[in-house]
Amino acid sequence: MADQKIRVGLVEDQLLFRQGLKAILANLPNVEVMFESADGYSVVDKLTACPELPHVLLVDLSLPPNGKTEYNGMQLTNDITLRFPDIKVMILSVHNDDSLIAQLIQYGAAGYLVKDCNPQEVYDAIQSVHTKGSYINEQSLKAIQNNLGKRHKPKALMASLNLTKREVEILQLICQQNTTEEIAEKLFISAKTVDGHRNNLLQKTGSRNTVGLVLFAVSQNLLLK
Amino acid sequence: MADQKIRVGLVEDQLLFRQGLKAILANLPNVEVMFESADGYSVVDKLTACPELPHVLLVDLSLPPNGKTEYNGMQLTNDITLRFPDIKVMILSVHNDDSLIAQLIQYGAAGYLVKDCNPQEVYDAIQSVHTKGSYINEQSLKAIQNNLGKRHKPKALMASLNLTKREVEILQLICQQNTTEEIAEKLFISAKTVDGHRNNLLQKTGSRNTVGLVLFAVSQNLLLK
DNA sequence: TAAAAAACAGGTAAAAACCCCTGCTTTTAC
DNA sequence: GTAAAAGCAGGGGTTTTTACCTGTTTTTTA
């Protein structure tokens, strides 16, 4: 198992970059490049035809469009991880966009590398993705932290607002697109009372209108699914 | 630099576990345990008094309360990472709760380990956190992926709805708590026109009212920050 | 170039927002 | 243990905003 080579696939449109990467990886003792593609469209087909699937797929984030429709590394990542859950997708990109990184992780990417990293880092990443299941470096972690829900200290905020149970209850019903009267019926109280609670909510949350209430509820994870 | 020892701090209430961990780490050549605490309350004070800050802080997630108030590893992580950004906080926990892991990462934790891992993994984690800035293993990555919003192909949904640019623009302004008239002023069009767009949005998204529009925008990540 | 889609706009009724207010019950604090 | 505070329920009325309908003009696109 430890001596078995890590099967690596490359998805990268620039021929030179792809060849260079292949050359670098060829020098590594326990890595074998056994798959490559210049665009995203044919990858799934090629993989289904493979006798052995690659362990790790290095995917360029900016893949070329096919005529009109675009099929970039993000979409490919999503499709690959859904159809081949065992393949670890490692994104290569020139950019370093936080929200993009977070989204890629969300779409199932196992790691993210900028293209100007050194070869050793590529090797570490492949190794880490294969053995640990992921390769998250500091910048990726920061990206994740910045995009892992925007709620900073929800408990503190909630506590300071001091919403009552009834208010939370009504807020949740508002967020389910109920009108004031519908809420009143469901809670067996007067519509006027609901209106009063709604106004308290507006005041307590500092909202201008229902939109603000919904955004608040979302930020505080108060939504019932 | 490479020969310099990694300074490690322990925050763990169980004496036996803390001592055991210290003994394990003492065997490692490039690790030095130079700080320890049995609860969360005194950590910040102790750290400010330190001549040299630890590189890595191993923190037990379930720290004991002080009388009435609770101060657990989550809160400690939040405080430490805010006040000492250079210290990498590594969480130790018996549980393996996805949403908890994600929240900890969000609060600034650099890694998460379950307590029944083997000593080698602790060493790897410390090493990784110190050199790479983070240690995210497969279960942590899964936790992150599960908590980075829901994974249901926003683009596909968006495409099928076919919102126009103008509609998206107006939806975003609605989500900023603007009234129809304010939006009209900002876009130099009639309020009636904005209203028309709003109605198209209601129809296209299948919403009953503005609340539905906001929830849709949130689900599609259409909010401008 | 014809059809489709988008942008625009007016009228009307319903709902929400925003004020004012009175009681009653429960919780909290001194 | 009593007083104060907070939560809850209810009411009246006005103004603003939204929801829903209709239609026309402009822009896209097949």
Short mmCIF file of C-alpha atoms (C1' of nucleotides) in Angstrom, two decimals:
data_model
loop_
_atom_site.label_atom_id
_atom_site.label_comp_id
_atom_site.label_asym_id
_atom_site.label_seq_id
_atom_site.Cartn_x
_atom_site.Cartn_y
_atom_site.Cartn_z
CA MET A 1 0.00 0.00 0.00
CA ALA A 2 2.72 2.44 0.97
CA ASP A 3 4.77 1.35 -2.01
CA GLN A 4 1.90 1.65 -4.43
CA LYS A 5 2.15 4.61 -6.71
CA ILE A 6 -0.31 7.48 -6.46
CA ARG A 7 -2.16 7.67 -9.76
CA VAL A 8 -2.48 11.29 -10.81
CA GLY A 9 -4.58 12.85 -13.56
CA LEU A 10 -4.06 16.28 -15.14
CA VAL A 11 -6.79 18.54 -16.50
CA GLU A 12 -5.13 21.63 -17.92
CA ASP A 13 -5.64 23.40 -21.23
CA GLN A 14 -2.21 24.96 -21.62
CA LEU A 15 -0.06 22.31 -23.25
CA LEU A 16 3.23 23.70 -22.04
CA PHE A 17 2.13 23.95 -18.45
CA ARG A 18 0.66 20.47 -18.60
CA GLN A 19 3.83 18.98 -20.03
CA GLY A 20 5.96 20.81 -17.50
CA LEU A 21 3.85 19.54 -14.66
CA LYS A 22 4.06 16.03 -16.04
CA ALA A 23 7.83 16.29 -16.21
CA ILE A 24 8.04 17.44 -12.61
CA LEU A 25 5.76 14.69 -11.39
CA ALA A 26 7.66 12.09 -13.42
CA ASN A 27 10.68 12.67 -11.20
CA LEU A 28 8.78 11.68 -8.11
CA PRO A 29 9.19 8.05 -7.09
CA ASN A 30 5.68 7.26 -5.95
CA VAL A 31 3.63 9.31 -8.40
CA GLU A 32 2.39 8.18 -11.76
CA VAL A 33 0.65 10.48 -14.23
CA MET A 34 -1.81 8.17 -15.95
CA PHE A 35 -4.46 10.53 -17.27
CA GLU A 36 -4.61 13.91 -18.90
CA SER A 37 -7.12 16.16 -20.57
CA ALA A 38 -7.00 19.61 -22.15
CA ASP A 39 -10.58 20.53 -21.33
CA GLY A 40 -13.33 19.71 -18.89
CA TYR A 41 -15.92 18.32 -21.28
CA SER A 42 -14.24 15.03 -22.05
CA VAL A 43 -12.99 14.27 -18.56
CA VAL A 44 -16.01 12.36 -17.31
CA ASP A 45 -16.15 10.27 -20.47
CA LYS A 46 -12.46 9.52 -20.31
CA LEU A 47 -12.71 8.54 -16.66
CA THR A 48 -15.56 6.12 -17.24
CA ALA A 49 -13.41 4.47 -19.89
CA CYS A 50 -10.45 4.15 -17.54
CA PRO A 51 -9.53 0.68 -16.29
CA GLU A 52 -8.17 2.25 -13.11
CA LEU A 53 -9.30 5.60 -11.78
CA PRO A 54 -6.72 8.15 -10.73
CA HIS A 55 -6.35 8.80 -7.02
CA VAL A 56 -5.81 12.50 -7.47
CA LEU A 57 -6.95 14.83 -10.23
CA LEU A 58 -5.11 18.11 -10.67
CA VAL A 59 -7.60 20.50 -12.26
CA ASP A 60 -6.98 23.92 -13.70
CA LEU A 61 -9.64 26.31 -12.51
CA SER A 62 -9.92 28.25 -15.77
CA LEU A 63 -10.70 25.70 -18.41
CA PRO A 64 -11.58 26.79 -21.95
CA PRO A 65 -15.22 27.04 -23.05
CA ASN A 66 -16.61 24.77 -25.73
CA GLY A 67 -18.07 27.10 -28.33
CA LYS A 68 -20.63 29.03 -26.29
CA THR A 69 -21.07 27.12 -23.06
CA GLU A 70 -18.55 27.36 -20.31
CA TYR A 71 -17.34 24.42 -18.31
CA ASN A 72 -14.76 25.51 -15.82
CA GLY A 73 -12.88 23.79 -13.04
CA MET A 74 -15.59 24.61 -10.56
CA GLN A 75 -18.30 22.79 -12.46
CA LEU A 76 -15.95 19.94 -13.28
CA THR A 77 -15.08 19.60 -9.61
CA ASN A 78 -18.73 19.42 -8.73
CA ASP A 79 -19.42 16.74 -11.32
CA ILE A 80 -16.33 14.68 -10.59
CA THR A 81 -16.81 14.57 -6.85
CA LEU A 82 -20.42 13.58 -7.29
CA ARG A 83 -19.79 10.86 -9.84
CA PHE A 84 -16.41 9.67 -8.58
CA PRO A 85 -16.38 10.29 -4.83
CA ASP A 86 -13.07 8.49 -4.40
CA ILE A 87 -11.15 10.79 -6.69
CA LYS A 88 -9.58 13.71 -4.85
CA VAL A 89 -9.80 16.89 -6.87
CA MET A 90 -6.94 19.32 -6.41
CA ILE A 91 -7.47 22.76 -7.94
CA LEU A 92 -4.68 24.73 -9.60
CA SER A 93 -5.29 28.39 -10.17
CA VAL A 94 -3.45 31.61 -10.89
CA HIS A 95 -5.87 33.59 -8.78
CA ASN A 96 -6.21 33.57 -5.04
CA ASP A 97 -9.80 34.55 -4.48
CA ASP A 98 -11.20 33.73 -1.06
CA SER A 99 -14.80 33.24 -2.05
CA LEU A 100 -13.74 31.14 -5.02
CA ILE A 101 -11.64 28.87 -2.84
CA ALA A 102 -14.47 28.43 -0.37
CA GLN A 103 -16.89 27.63 -3.14
CA LEU A 104 -14.52 25.07 -4.63
CA ILE A 105 -14.15 23.36 -1.28
CA GLN A 106 -17.90 23.37 -0.99
CA TYR A 107 -18.16 21.79 -4.41
CA GLY A 108 -15.99 18.98 -3.20
CA ALA A 109 -12.44 20.04 -3.98
CA ALA A 110 -9.88 18.42 -1.67
CA GLY A 111 -7.35 21.20 -2.02
CA TYR A 112 -6.31 24.42 -3.70
CA LEU A 113 -2.91 25.47 -4.98
CA VAL A 114 -1.78 28.64 -6.68
CA LYS A 115 0.18 27.99 -9.85
CA ASP A 116 3.28 29.82 -8.74
CA CYS A 117 3.96 27.50 -5.84
CA ASN A 118 7.11 25.42 -5.88
CA PRO A 119 7.21 21.79 -7.05
CA GLN A 120 7.76 20.54 -3.52
CA GLU A 121 4.41 22.02 -2.54
CA VAL A 122 2.69 20.20 -5.39
CA TYR A 123 4.19 16.98 -4.19
CA ASP A 124 3.21 17.66 -0.59
CA ALA A 125 -0.29 18.46 -1.73
CA ILE A 126 -0.66 15.27 -3.77
CA GLN A 127 0.73 13.24 -0.90
CA SER A 128 -1.50 14.95 1.65
CA VAL A 129 -4.62 14.66 -0.46
CA HIS A 130 -3.97 10.99 -1.03
CA THR A 131 -3.22 10.02 2.56
CA LYS A 132 -5.17 12.54 4.62
CA GLY A 133 -7.94 13.23 2.14
CA SER A 134 -7.28 16.92 1.88
CA TYR A 135 -4.68 19.63 1.49
CA ILE A 136 -5.68 22.90 3.08
CA ASN A 137 -2.90 25.43 3.46
CA GLU A 138 -3.09 28.67 5.38
CA GLN A 139 -4.60 30.79 2.64
CA SER A 140 -7.25 28.16 1.96
CA LEU A 141 -8.09 28.02 5.65
CA LYS A 142 -8.44 31.79 5.76
CA ALA A 143 -10.70 31.65 2.75
CA ILE A 144 -12.83 29.03 4.44
CA GLN A 145 -12.98 30.98 7.67
CA ASN A 146 -14.05 34.11 5.85
CA ASN A 147 -16.77 32.28 4.00
CA LEU A 148 -18.00 29.88 6.64
CA GLY A 149 -21.12 31.82 7.41
CA LYS A 150 -20.73 35.51 8.01
CA ARG A 151 -22.14 35.32 11.50
CA HIS A 152 -19.63 36.63 13.98
CA LYS A 153 -20.44 35.65 17.51
CA PRO A 154 -24.12 34.89 16.98
CA LYS A 155 -24.70 34.11 20.63
CA ALA A 156 -23.41 37.43 21.85
CA LEU A 157 -25.57 39.27 19.35
CA MET A 158 -28.63 37.24 20.17
CA ALA A 159 -28.11 37.76 23.87
CA SER A 160 -27.79 41.51 23.54
CA LEU A 161 -30.95 41.70 21.47
CA ASN A 162 -32.88 39.64 23.98
CA LEU A 163 -35.58 38.35 21.71
CA THR A 164 -38.36 36.60 23.57
CA LYS A 165 -39.52 33.12 22.65
CA ARG A 166 -42.69 34.50 21.18
CA GLU A 167 -40.78 36.98 19.08
CA VAL A 168 -38.50 34.28 17.72
CA GLU A 169 -41.55 32.14 17.02
CA ILE A 170 -43.19 34.93 15.06
CA LEU A 171 -39.99 35.76 13.26
CA GLN A 172 -39.76 32.18 12.08
CA LEU A 173 -43.33 32.22 10.84
CA ILE A 174 -42.63 35.48 9.01
CA CYS A 175 -39.69 33.79 7.36
CA GLN A 176 -42.00 31.06 6.15
CA GLN A 177 -43.79 33.69 4.09
CA ASN A 178 -46.84 33.84 6.31
CA THR A 179 -48.79 37.09 6.44
CA THR A 180 -49.67 38.68 9.75
CA GLU A 181 -53.16 37.24 9.67
CA GLU A 182 -51.95 33.74 8.91
CA ILE A 183 -49.56 33.91 11.83
CA ALA A 184 -52.38 35.11 14.06
CA GLU A 185 -54.51 32.14 13.02
CA LYS A 186 -51.74 29.66 13.62
CA LEU A 187 -50.97 31.00 17.06
CA PHE A 188 -54.62 31.63 18.01
CA ILE A 189 -53.97 35.27 18.77
CA SER A 190 -55.11 38.55 17.26
CA ALA A 191 -53.46 39.90 14.14
CA LYS A 192 -52.91 43.05 16.13
CA THR A 193 -50.80 41.17 18.60
CA VAL A 194 -48.71 39.69 15.85
CA ASP A 195 -48.29 43.16 14.45
CA GLY A 196 -47.08 44.33 17.84
CA HIS A 197 -44.51 41.56 18.01
CA ARG A 198 -43.41 42.33 14.48
CA ASN A 199 -42.86 45.95 15.41
CA ASN A 200 -40.85 44.93 18.45
CA LEU A 201 -38.75 42.74 16.19
CA LEU A 202 -38.17 45.58 13.77
CA GLN A 203 -37.06 47.79 16.62
CA LYS A 204 -34.89 45.23 18.36
CA THR A 205 -33.11 44.12 15.22
CA GLY A 206 -32.82 47.64 13.86
CA SER A 207 -34.54 46.65 10.64
CA ARG A 208 -36.40 48.94 8.29
CA ASN A 209 -38.84 46.30 7.10
CA THR A 210 -39.52 42.60 6.79
CA VAL A 211 -36.48 42.17 4.58
CA GLY A 212 -34.28 43.17 7.48
CA LEU A 213 -36.01 40.67 9.73
CA VAL A 214 -35.43 37.85 7.27
CA LEU A 215 -31.79 38.75 6.84
CA PHE A 216 -31.41 38.85 10.60
CA ALA A 217 -33.05 35.45 10.94
CA VAL A 218 -30.74 34.05 8.29
CA SER A 219 -27.67 35.51 9.93
CA GLN A 220 -28.70 34.06 13.28
CA ASN A 221 -29.58 30.68 11.81
CA LEU A 222 -33.10 30.99 13.10
CA LEU A 223 -34.74 29.49 10.03
CA LEU A 224 -36.68 26.29 10.40
CA LYS A 225 -36.07 24.15 7.37
CA MET B 1 14.67 28.06 11.82
CA ALA B 2 14.18 24.41 11.04
CA ASP B 3 16.11 23.46 14.16
CA GLN B 4 14.14 25.77 16.38
CA LYS B 5 11.72 23.99 18.66
CA ILE B 6 8.00 24.40 18.25
CA ARG B 7 6.66 25.96 21.43
CA VAL B 8 3.45 24.22 22.42
CA GLY B 9 0.85 25.17 25.04
CA LEU B 10 -1.74 22.89 26.60
CA VAL B 11 -5.19 23.90 27.79
CA GLU B 12 -6.84 20.84 29.29
CA ASP B 13 -8.70 20.38 32.54
CA GLN B 14 -8.10 16.68 33.07
CA LEU B 15 -4.77 16.43 34.83
CA LEU B 16 -4.05 12.89 33.77
CA PHE B 17 -4.74 13.56 30.12
CA ARG B 18 -2.65 16.72 30.23
CA GLN B 19 0.28 14.98 31.85
CA GLY B 20 0.06 12.12 29.40
CA LEU B 21 0.03 14.48 26.46
CA LYS B 22 3.00 16.31 27.90
CA ALA B 23 4.90 13.06 28.26
CA ILE B 24 4.19 12.12 24.66
CA LEU B 25 5.24 15.50 23.37
CA ALA B 26 8.38 15.46 25.53
CA ASN B 27 9.67 12.57 23.46
CA LEU B 28 9.55 14.60 20.28
CA PRO B 29 12.83 16.25 19.34
CA ASN B 30 11.56 19.57 18.03
CA VAL B 31 8.60 20.18 20.34
CA GLU B 32 8.72 21.98 23.65
CA VAL B 33 5.74 22.22 26.00
CA MET B 34 6.22 25.59 27.62
CA PHE B 35 2.73 26.51 28.77
CA GLU B 36 -0.22 24.79 30.35
CA SER B 37 -3.54 25.67 31.88
CA ALA B 38 -6.37 23.68 33.43
CA ASP B 39 -9.12 26.09 32.42
CA GLY B 40 -9.88 28.75 29.86
CA TYR B 41 -10.25 31.75 32.10
CA SER B 42 -6.63 32.22 33.01
CA VAL B 43 -5.18 31.51 29.57
CA VAL B 44 -5.24 35.04 28.20
CA ASP B 45 -3.70 36.44 31.38
CA LYS B 46 -1.01 33.80 31.41
CA LEU B 47 -0.23 34.42 27.75
CA THR B 48 0.18 38.16 28.20
CA ALA B 49 2.64 37.41 30.99
CA CYS B 50 4.64 35.04 28.79
CA PRO B 51 8.08 36.19 27.65
CA GLU B 52 7.65 34.07 24.52
CA LEU B 53 4.28 33.08 23.10
CA PRO B 54 3.66 29.46 22.16
CA HIS B 55 3.47 28.68 18.45
CA VAL B 56 0.70 26.16 18.91
CA LEU B 57 -1.97 25.90 21.58
CA LEU B 58 -3.68 22.55 22.07
CA VAL B 59 -7.10 23.31 23.50
CA ASP B 60 -9.63 20.91 24.95
CA LEU B 61 -13.07 21.72 23.59
CA SER B 62 -14.94 20.99 26.80
CA LEU B 63 -13.36 23.17 29.44
CA PRO B 64 -14.89 23.42 32.92
CA PRO B 65 -17.15 26.34 33.86
CA ASN B 66 -16.14 28.87 36.49
CA GLY B 67 -19.03 28.88 38.95
CA LYS B 68 -21.97 29.98 36.82
CA THR B 69 -20.46 31.18 33.57
CA GLU B 70 -19.17 28.82 30.95
CA TYR B 71 -15.99 29.40 29.04
CA ASN B 72 -15.38 26.55 26.68
CA GLY B 73 -12.81 25.84 23.99
CA MET B 74 -14.93 27.52 21.36
CA GLN B 75 -15.00 30.86 23.15
CA LEU B 76 -11.36 30.55 24.11
CA THR B 77 -10.47 29.90 20.48
CA ASN B 78 -12.32 32.99 19.42
CA ASP B 79 -10.59 35.15 22.00
CA ILE B 80 -7.12 33.74 21.45
CA THR B 81 -7.18 34.06 17.68
CA LEU B 82 -8.40 37.63 17.97
CA ARG B 83 -5.87 38.73 20.58
CA PHE B 84 -2.96 36.56 19.50
CA PRO B 85 -3.29 36.05 15.75
CA ASP B 86 0.07 34.33 15.53
CA ILE B 87 -0.86 31.52 17.88
CA LYS B 88 -2.31 28.52 16.10
CA VAL B 89 -5.15 26.96 18.06
CA MET B 90 -5.54 23.22 17.70
CA ILE B 91 -8.75 21.78 19.16
CA LEU B 92 -8.85 18.42 20.94
CA SER B 93 -12.24 16.88 21.44
CA VAL B 94 -13.89 13.59 22.20
CA HIS B 95 -16.80 14.37 19.93
CA ASN B 96 -16.84 14.53 16.17
CA ASP B 97 -19.65 16.92 15.41
CA ASP B 98 -19.61 18.42 11.94
CA SER B 99 -21.28 21.71 12.76
CA LEU B 100 -19.07 22.09 15.81
CA ILE B 101 -15.91 21.58 13.76
CA ALA B 102 -17.06 24.09 11.17
CA GLN B 103 -17.88 26.62 13.83
CA LEU B 104 -14.51 26.17 15.46
CA ILE B 105 -12.74 26.72 12.16
CA GLN B 106 -14.84 29.80 11.69
CA TYR B 107 -13.83 31.03 15.11
CA GLY B 108 -10.23 30.78 14.06
CA ALA B 109 -9.14 27.28 14.99
CA ALA B 110 -6.29 26.00 12.85
CA GLY B 111 -7.14 22.35 13.29
CA TYR B 112 -9.29 19.74 14.96
CA LEU B 113 -8.30 16.40 16.41
CA VAL B 114 -10.35 13.72 18.12
CA LYS B 115 -8.82 12.58 21.38
CA ASP B 116 -8.55 8.95 20.41
CA CYS B 117 -6.13 9.59 17.57
CA ASN B 118 -2.66 8.15 17.80
CA PRO B 119 0.35 10.15 19.01
CA GLN B 120 1.81 10.28 15.52
CA GLU B 121 -1.23 12.19 14.35
CA VAL B 122 -0.82 14.73 17.14
CA TYR B 123 2.75 15.24 16.08
CA ASP B 124 1.77 15.56 12.41
CA ALA B 125 -0.91 18.05 13.37
CA ILE B 126 1.44 20.21 15.42
CA GLN B 127 4.01 20.11 12.65
CA SER B 128 1.45 20.92 9.98
CA VAL B 129 -0.14 23.72 11.95
CA HIS B 130 3.22 25.27 12.60
CA THR B 131 4.59 25.08 9.08
CA LYS B 132 1.49 25.23 6.90
CA GLY B 133 -0.73 27.21 9.24
CA SER B 134 -3.43 24.59 9.47
CA TYR B 135 -4.22 20.92 9.92
CA ILE B 136 -7.41 19.86 8.23
CA ASN B 137 -7.92 16.14 7.95
CA GLU B 138 -10.60 14.41 5.94
CA GLN B 139 -13.33 14.55 8.57
CA SER B 140 -12.68 18.23 9.17
CA LEU B 141 -12.87 18.89 5.45
CA LYS B 142 -16.17 17.04 5.26
CA ALA B 143 -17.47 19.07 8.17
CA ILE B 144 -16.45 22.24 6.39
CA GLN B 145 -18.01 21.16 3.12
CA ASN B 146 -21.26 20.29 4.86
CA ASN B 147 -21.39 23.65 6.54
CA LEU B 148 -20.28 25.86 3.68
CA GLY B 149 -23.83 26.47 2.61
CA LYS B 150 -25.85 23.83 0.88
CA ARG B 151 -24.55 22.10 -2.15
CA HIS B 152 -27.27 22.33 -4.71
CA LYS B 153 -25.89 23.81 -7.87
CA PRO B 154 -27.07 27.39 -7.68
CA LYS B 155 -26.19 27.99 -11.31
CA ALA B 156 -28.48 25.30 -12.60
CA LEU B 157 -31.35 26.68 -10.60
CA MET B 158 -30.53 30.21 -11.62
CA ALA B 159 -30.35 29.22 -15.25
CA SER B 160 -33.75 27.58 -15.18
CA LEU B 161 -35.26 30.67 -13.61
CA ASN B 162 -33.60 32.95 -16.12
CA LEU B 163 -33.56 36.13 -14.13
CA THR B 164 -32.58 39.18 -16.14
CA LYS B 165 -29.75 41.44 -15.08
CA ARG B 166 -32.23 44.11 -14.13
CA GLU B 167 -34.22 41.68 -12.05
CA VAL B 168 -31.15 40.51 -10.17
CA GLU B 169 -30.14 44.14 -9.66
CA ILE B 170 -33.53 44.98 -8.20
CA LEU B 171 -33.57 41.85 -6.09
CA GLN B 172 -30.26 42.86 -4.57
CA LEU B 173 -31.55 46.34 -3.80
CA ILE B 174 -34.64 44.85 -2.22
CA CYS B 175 -32.37 42.74 -0.04
CA GLN B 176 -30.64 45.89 1.12
CA GLN B 177 -33.94 46.96 2.65
CA ASN B 178 -34.68 49.57 0.04
CA THR B 179 -38.31 50.37 -0.68
CA THR B 180 -39.64 50.36 -4.21
CA GLU B 181 -39.40 54.13 -4.43
CA GLU B 182 -35.81 54.21 -3.20
CA ILE B 183 -34.85 51.62 -5.77
CA ALA B 184 -36.60 53.69 -8.44
CA GLU B 185 -34.57 56.74 -7.45
CA LYS B 186 -31.31 54.84 -7.46
CA LEU B 187 -31.94 53.37 -10.90
CA PHE B 188 -33.56 56.52 -12.34
CA ILE B 189 -36.72 54.71 -13.30
CA SER B 190 -40.34 54.87 -12.19
CA ALA B 191 -41.41 53.16 -9.00
CA LYS B 192 -44.01 51.44 -11.10
CA THR B 193 -41.31 49.87 -13.19
CA VAL B 194 -39.52 48.60 -10.13
CA ASP B 195 -42.79 47.21 -8.95
CA GLY B 196 -43.19 45.38 -12.22
CA HIS B 197 -39.77 43.81 -11.87
CA ARG B 198 -40.59 42.83 -8.34
CA ASN B 199 -43.71 41.09 -9.50
CA ASN B 200 -41.79 39.23 -12.17
CA LEU B 201 -39.38 38.13 -9.48
CA LEU B 202 -42.22 36.92 -7.29
CA GLN B 203 -43.58 34.89 -10.17
CA LYS B 204 -40.25 33.51 -11.35
CA THR B 205 -39.10 32.50 -7.91
CA GLY B 206 -42.50 31.22 -6.88
CA SER B 207 -42.55 33.46 -3.84
CA ARG B 208 -45.59 34.73 -2.01
CA ASN B 209 -44.02 37.97 -0.90
CA THR B 210 -40.78 39.84 -0.34
CA VAL B 211 -39.74 37.35 2.31
CA GLY B 212 -39.61 34.65 -0.34
CA LEU B 213 -37.48 36.88 -2.56
CA VAL B 214 -34.97 37.47 0.22
CA LEU B 215 -34.77 33.77 1.04
CA PHE B 216 -34.24 33.03 -2.63
CA ALA B 217 -31.48 35.61 -2.87
CA VAL B 218 -29.82 34.16 0.20
CA SER B 219 -30.04 30.63 -1.15
CA GLN B 220 -28.53 31.74 -4.45
CA ASN B 221 -25.78 33.76 -2.83
CA LEU B 222 -26.99 36.87 -4.57
CA LEU B 223 -26.46 39.18 -1.61
CA LEU B 224 -23.99 42.01 -1.94
CA LYS B 225 -22.06 42.38 1.27
"C1'" DT C 1 -37.61 40.81 -39.94
"C1'" DA C 2 -40.84 38.79 -37.13
"C1'" DA C 3 -41.33 36.92 -32.60
"C1'" DA C 4 -39.95 36.91 -27.98
"C1'" DA C 5 -38.25 38.90 -24.13
"C1'" DA C 6 -37.23 42.74 -21.35
"C1'" DA C 7 -38.10 47.20 -19.60
"C1'" DC C 8 -41.34 50.37 -18.56
"C1'" DA C 9 -45.69 52.28 -16.49
"C1'" DG C 10 -50.64 53.12 -14.50
"C1'" DG C 11 -54.60 51.72 -11.28
"C1'" DT C 12 -56.42 49.32 -7.31
"C1'" DA C 13 -56.66 46.63 -3.22
"C1'" DA C 14 -54.25 44.40 0.33
"C1'" DA C 15 -50.67 44.25 3.55
"C1'" DA C 16 -47.15 46.15 6.29
"C1'" DA C 17 -45.18 49.91 8.90
"C1'" DC C 18 -45.77 53.13 12.36
"C1'" DC C 19 -47.80 55.78 15.72
"C1'" DC C 20 -50.78 56.10 19.90
"C1'" DC C 21 -52.85 53.41 23.82
"C1'" DT C 22 -54.91 49.73 27.96
"C1'" DG C 23 -54.66 45.73 30.63
"C1'" DC C 24 -52.89 41.20 32.52
"C1'" DT C 25 -49.26 37.78 33.85
"C1'" DT C 26 -44.64 36.29 34.75
"C1'" DT C 27 -40.02 37.15 35.90
"C1'" DT C 28 -36.47 39.64 38.14
"C1'" DA C 29 -34.38 42.39 41.69
"C1'" DC C 30 -33.89 44.62 45.97
"C1'" DG D 1 -42.23 39.78 49.97
"C1'" DT D 2 -43.06 43.50 47.44
"C1'" DA D 3 -42.00 46.56 43.72
"C1'" DA D 4 -40.25 47.04 39.28
"C1'" DA D 5 -39.43 45.22 34.88
"C1'" DA D 6 -40.42 42.45 31.10
"C1'" DG D 7 -43.43 39.65 28.30
"C1'" DC D 8 -47.78 39.01 26.37
"C1'" DA D 9 -52.35 40.19 24.37
"C1'" DG D 10 -55.28 43.49 22.50
"C1'" DG D 11 -57.29 47.90 20.17
"C1'" DG D 12 -57.70 52.31 16.81
"C1'" DG D 13 -56.16 54.84 13.15
"C1'" DT D 14 -52.92 56.72 9.44
"C1'" DT D 15 -49.39 56.42 6.08
"C1'" DT D 16 -46.45 53.84 3.34
"C1'" DT D 17 -45.35 49.88 0.76
"C1'" DT D 18 -46.40 45.83 -1.55
"C1'" DA D 19 -49.17 42.62 -4.44
"C1'" DC D 20 -51.59 41.92 -8.51
"C1'" DC D 21 -53.70 43.34 -12.62
"C1'" DT D 22 -53.42 45.63 -17.02
"C1'" DG D 23 -51.00 47.59 -20.97
"C1'" DT D 24 -47.13 49.95 -24.20
"C1'" DT D 25 -42.46 50.65 -25.91
"C1'" DT D 26 -37.84 49.11 -26.55
"C1'" DT D 27 -34.37 45.72 -27.07
"C1'" DT D 28 -32.76 40.84 -28.20
"C1'" DT D 29 -32.38 37.11 -30.75
"C1'" DA D 30 -33.58 33.40 -33.72
#
